[in-house]
């Protein structure tokens, strides 16, 4: 780093790293820089997490494995940014700041708990364990704070929806990460059946010893696919599709949900090629999401459906999305590779999606929500003129 850069960094530090209470105005250039740092931190976390699952399907756990270190670098950046917002009050309102603080706190608490869990219970590879759930939950809550902060204070320019879309891609990835157990597991079982197991012998032996069996197909399935088949479609419908509904509503573009899903699937395809090319275990890419995303966009953009009374669109939307996801799952299972599927869970998951969608649609119609979503603007506290606010977390006047 040059001497000029060091001097400039010191000037910015003394100008902007000053104590204050949220919300405080931050000049547009500095605000954009802070949220770009958030994007970098979340990208490191996402890359580390995605590599981590593949790593654990090949080798025994290692606290200092490269994927953990990559994820830790992103986490350290995120915690530093939360500390910046907390100390200065810049670029967030109180609700966004609380979400960031609680999310970071839950994530940091989950790390030692997960280490203890592995020491006590051994391998615990499943992504559905309680301590792993705390990691996803902490990341989700923190991301909700970042999305709210940018939604409120991001400058109203052409890059605003792109940044918002990138944040929703990270949210979708965090939600779908839980399903990675099934997506990697189906390849692990196929590799075993082909006589070329992807996991090293010590990992297979360790997994078999945990359940008191020899190393055989049954012990491999217990290690690779311990989750009931009905969970996969149920989680996608009840959780991932809900994320797409919220992304479409907040970004506001006609094809927002489809664009977010396409970006996520592109990331999964690129990492699939990189992992396969370097000898790491691969996963079943959830292409079935794309049909559901298209239906979400069509339902929320349809002028005809917009004329229907309040409960009709969410109910119809949930049914159509369930049909699209089920059809996409069947097609992926026939043409490509899909995790074990149990279509009996679709009806219940669609009902859950419809209930939450109805609740959200009712919530956004209330005047109190409009006040909450357009929080009072910060007042300048010296320095250059603050950035133009983005217009609220909804980003538009469309209905959910």
PDB file of C-alpha atoms in Angstrom, residues 44-56 59 62-75 275 280:
ATOM      1  CA  UNK A  44     -16.209 -15.085   1.152  1.00  0.00           C
ATOM      2  CA  UNK A  45     -18.664 -16.676   3.590  1.00  0.00           C
ATOM      3  CA  UNK A  46     -20.651 -18.234   0.741  1.00  0.00           C
ATOM      4  CA  UNK A  47     -17.582 -19.627  -1.041  1.00  0.00           C
ATOM      5  CA  UNK A  48     -16.162 -21.033   2.178  1.00  0.00           C
ATOM      6  CA  UNK A  49     -19.470 -22.614   3.181  1.00  0.00           C
ATOM      7  CA  UNK A  50     -20.023 -24.215  -0.225  1.00  0.00           C
ATOM      8  CA  UNK A  51     -16.509 -25.685  -0.269  1.00  0.00           C
ATOM      9  CA  UNK A  52     -16.932 -26.850   3.326  1.00  0.00           C
ATOM     10  CA  UNK A  53     -19.776 -29.285   2.564  1.00  0.00           C
ATOM     11  CA  UNK A  54     -17.817 -30.852  -0.298  1.00  0.00           C
ATOM     12  CA  UNK A  55     -14.747 -31.069   1.951  1.00  0.00           C
ATOM     13  CA  UNK A  56     -16.662 -32.962   4.650  1.00  0.00           C
ATOM     14  CA  UNK A  59     -12.207 -35.930   4.488  1.00  0.00           C
ATOM     15  CA  UNK A  62     -10.558 -30.319  10.587  1.00  0.00           C
ATOM     16  CA  UNK A  63     -11.179 -27.079  12.481  1.00  0.00           C
ATOM     17  CA  UNK A  64      -8.465 -25.313  10.414  1.00  0.00           C
ATOM     18  CA  UNK A  65      -9.440 -26.732   7.025  1.00  0.00           C
ATOM     19  CA  UNK A  66      -9.132 -24.239   4.120  1.00  0.00           C
ATOM     20  CA  UNK A  67     -12.942 -23.873   3.706  1.00  0.00           C
ATOM     21  CA  UNK A  68     -13.239 -22.948   7.390  1.00  0.00           C
ATOM     22  CA  UNK A  69     -10.490 -20.371   7.027  1.00  0.00           C
ATOM     23  CA  UNK A  70     -12.132 -18.845   3.938  1.00  0.00           C
ATOM     24  CA  UNK A  71     -15.484 -18.683   5.716  1.00  0.00           C
ATOM     25  CA  UNK A  72     -13.787 -17.235   8.808  1.00  0.00           C
ATOM     26  CA  UNK A  73     -12.249 -14.444   6.721  1.00  0.00           C
ATOM     27  CA  UNK A  74     -15.735 -13.444   5.535  1.00  0.00           C
ATOM     28  CA  UNK A  75     -17.102 -13.728   9.055  1.00  0.00           C
ATOM     29  CA  UNK A 275     -15.087 -28.987  -7.475  1.00  0.00           C
ATOM     30  CA  UNK A 280     -13.837 -32.850  -4.788  1.00  0.00           C
TER      31      UNK A 280
END
